[in-house]
Tab-separated table of C-alpha atoms in Angstrom:
chain	number	residue	atom	x	y	z
A	1	UNK	CA	0.000	0.000	0.000
A	2	UNK	CA	2.838	2.393	0.804
A	3	UNK	CA	4.443	1.658	-2.547
A	4	UNK	CA	1.223	2.624	-4.330
A	5	UNK	CA	1.069	5.900	-2.363
A	6	UNK	CA	4.673	6.686	-3.290
A	7	UNK	CA	3.979	6.044	-6.972
A	8	UNK	CA	1.095	8.561	-6.977
A	9	UNK	CA	3.072	11.426	-5.457
A	10	UNK	CA	4.772	13.769	-7.879
A	11	UNK	CA	7.908	15.595	-6.857
A	12	UNK	CA	7.576	19.308	-7.754
A	13	UNK	CA	10.991	20.192	-6.457
A	14	UNK	CA	12.006	22.413	-3.598
A	15	UNK	CA	9.877	25.594	-3.721
A	16	UNK	CA	10.012	26.614	-0.059
A	17	UNK	CA	6.666	28.408	-0.369
A	18	UNK	CA	7.706	30.402	-3.485
A	19	UNK	CA	6.172	29.944	-6.935
A	20	UNK	CA	8.307	28.133	-9.444
A	21	UNK	CA	9.633	29.837	-12.570
A	22	UNK	CA	7.130	27.966	-14.748
A	23	UNK	CA	4.205	29.137	-12.617
A	24	UNK	CA	5.447	32.735	-12.718
A	25	UNK	CA	5.855	32.586	-16.500
A	26	UNK	CA	2.322	31.211	-16.845
A	27	UNK	CA	0.899	34.031	-14.707
A	28	UNK	CA	2.713	36.647	-16.806
A	29	UNK	CA	1.456	35.039	-20.021
A	30	UNK	CA	-2.168	34.983	-18.820
A	31	UNK	CA	-1.970	38.615	-17.691
A	32	UNK	CA	-0.518	39.768	-21.017
A	33	UNK	CA	-3.197	37.907	-23.001
A	34	UNK	CA	-5.958	39.475	-20.899
A	35	UNK	CA	-4.500	42.955	-21.365
A	36	UNK	CA	-4.211	42.345	-25.107
A	37	UNK	CA	-7.841	41.241	-25.331
A	38	UNK	CA	-9.139	44.248	-23.417
A	39	UNK	CA	-7.286	47.038	-25.271
A	40	UNK	CA	-7.297	46.522	-29.063
A	41	UNK	CA	-10.702	48.126	-29.637
A	42	UNK	CA	-9.752	51.401	-27.979
A	43	UNK	CA	-6.307	51.452	-29.595
A	44	UNK	CA	-7.748	50.832	-33.055
A	45	UNK	CA	-10.388	53.525	-32.582
A	46	UNK	CA	-7.781	56.010	-31.456
A	47	UNK	CA	-5.587	55.227	-34.447
A	48	UNK	CA	-8.478	55.395	-36.919
A	49	UNK	CA	-9.710	58.934	-36.242
A	50	UNK	CA	-7.185	61.775	-36.622
A	51	UNK	CA	-9.477	64.206	-34.763
A	52	UNK	CA	-10.325	64.187	-31.069
A	53	UNK	CA	-13.786	64.721	-29.641
A	54	UNK	CA	-17.248	63.719	-30.769
A	55	UNK	CA	-18.324	63.406	-34.389
A	56	UNK	CA	-20.804	66.193	-35.209
A	57	UNK	CA	-21.254	65.888	-38.958
A	58	UNK	CA	-20.349	63.841	-42.022
A	59	UNK	CA	-20.651	65.492	-45.436
A	60	UNK	CA	-20.830	62.866	-48.179
A	61	UNK	CA	-20.390	63.391	-51.911
A	62	UNK	CA	-19.848	61.188	-54.973
A	63	UNK	CA	-16.103	60.585	-54.541
A	64	UNK	CA	-15.633	60.811	-50.765
A	65	UNK	CA	-16.687	62.366	-47.480
A	66	UNK	CA	-15.667	65.000	-44.940
A	67	UNK	CA	-15.777	64.065	-41.243
A	68	UNK	CA	-16.221	66.828	-38.655
A	69	UNK	CA	-15.466	66.564	-34.918
A	70	UNK	CA	-15.881	68.972	-31.993
A	71	UNK	CA	-13.798	68.894	-28.832
A	72	UNK	CA	-14.714	71.714	-26.407
A	73	UNK	CA	-15.077	74.347	-29.122
A	74	UNK	CA	-12.147	73.109	-31.210
A	75	UNK	CA	-13.597	71.900	-34.522
A	76	UNK	CA	-11.574	69.464	-36.638
A	77	UNK	CA	-12.216	68.072	-40.143
A	78	UNK	CA	-10.605	65.706	-42.638
A	79	UNK	CA	-11.546	64.373	-46.093
A	80	UNK	CA	-11.518	60.668	-47.012
A	81	UNK	CA	-11.669	59.067	-50.475
A	82	UNK	CA	-14.584	56.736	-51.198
A	83	UNK	CA	-12.211	54.307	-52.959
A	84	UNK	CA	-8.715	54.774	-51.490
A	85	UNK	CA	-5.581	53.786	-53.358
A	86	UNK	CA	-5.541	56.045	-56.406
A	87	UNK	CA	-3.568	59.283	-56.092
A	88	UNK	CA	-6.153	62.069	-56.448
A	89	UNK	CA	-6.336	65.800	-55.810
A	90	UNK	CA	-8.013	66.290	-52.409
A	91	UNK	CA	-8.899	69.248	-50.232
A	92	UNK	CA	-10.509	70.096	-46.917
A	93	UNK	CA	-11.582	73.547	-45.716
A	94	UNK	CA	-12.915	74.578	-42.313
A	95	UNK	CA	-14.144	78.085	-41.495
A	96	UNK	CA	-15.549	79.570	-38.300
A	97	UNK	CA	-17.999	82.446	-38.893
A	98	UNK	CA	-16.142	85.769	-39.014
A	99	UNK	CA	-12.744	84.165	-39.627
A	100	UNK	CA	-10.733	83.078	-42.648
A	101	UNK	CA	-10.958	79.432	-43.686
A	102	UNK	CA	-8.222	76.950	-42.796
A	103	UNK	CA	-7.520	74.929	-45.935
A	104	UNK	CA	-5.385	71.989	-46.891
A	105	UNK	CA	-5.039	70.620	-50.443
A	106	UNK	CA	-2.797	68.164	-52.240
A	107	UNK	CA	-2.512	64.852	-54.048
A	108	UNK	CA	-3.222	61.965	-51.675
A	109	UNK	CA	-4.173	58.287	-51.864
A	110	UNK	CA	-6.627	57.984	-48.947
A	111	UNK	CA	-7.082	60.985	-46.626
A	112	UNK	CA	-6.191	64.654	-46.293
A	113	UNK	CA	-6.237	66.553	-43.038
A	114	UNK	CA	-6.905	67.147	-40.299
A	115	UNK	CA	-7.434	70.903	-40.172
A	116	UNK	CA	-8.776	72.519	-37.034
A	117	UNK	CA	-10.071	75.892	-35.846
A	118	UNK	CA	-11.298	77.188	-32.536
A	119	UNK	CA	-14.950	78.005	-33.169
A	120	UNK	CA	-16.360	78.247	-29.652
A	121	UNK	CA	-20.104	78.721	-30.247
A	122	UNK	CA	-19.704	80.208	-33.736
A	123	UNK	CA	-21.267	78.849	-36.885
A	124	UNK	CA	-18.969	76.624	-38.964
A	125	UNK	CA	-18.676	75.913	-42.713
A	126	UNK	CA	-16.960	72.736	-43.953
A	127	UNK	CA	-15.983	71.919	-47.544
A	128	UNK	CA	-14.119	69.025	-49.075
A	129	UNK	CA	-13.266	67.558	-52.450
A	130	UNK	CA	-11.798	64.402	-53.957
A	131	UNK	CA	-11.032	64.523	-57.673
A	132	UNK	CA	-14.025	66.002	-59.527
A	133	UNK	CA	-16.478	65.501	-56.640
A	134	UNK	CA	-16.972	68.000	-53.832
A	135	UNK	CA	-19.295	68.680	-50.930
A	136	UNK	CA	-20.170	71.490	-48.539
A	137	UNK	CA	-21.976	71.379	-45.219
A	138	UNK	CA	-23.544	74.808	-45.297
A	139	UNK	CA	-23.300	76.872	-42.109
A	140	UNK	CA	-24.065	74.933	-38.919
A	141	UNK	CA	-23.423	75.178	-35.185
A	142	UNK	CA	-20.997	72.538	-34.032
């Protein structure tokens, strides 16, 4: 009977109340996997939008769209191609009422911008173009 009991016991080595290296490595691996599973959505969302704040308007047109965000009175806009990849002339313009427009134009393959202005509670006008297509928001409060 004693021989059977000895055969069932497994020697885990001398740990003296401390976790072994394998157990520590397993705990680190589990923690890193859990952190990786919890964060990719927020990291991807932060990388996707070049403007901070809440989205207040999207102006769509035949060849693309202009996305407008507001963050405590700071208004930000950028233009995106409908079919990215081809190098096309693009522009984005953002104007707070009573001020000159902030504009950005050039040949791009996917997105141009962001441009931002401090608008406070002023009315805002947003324009954008991709190739031959263009769109304008008309004046609105952001």
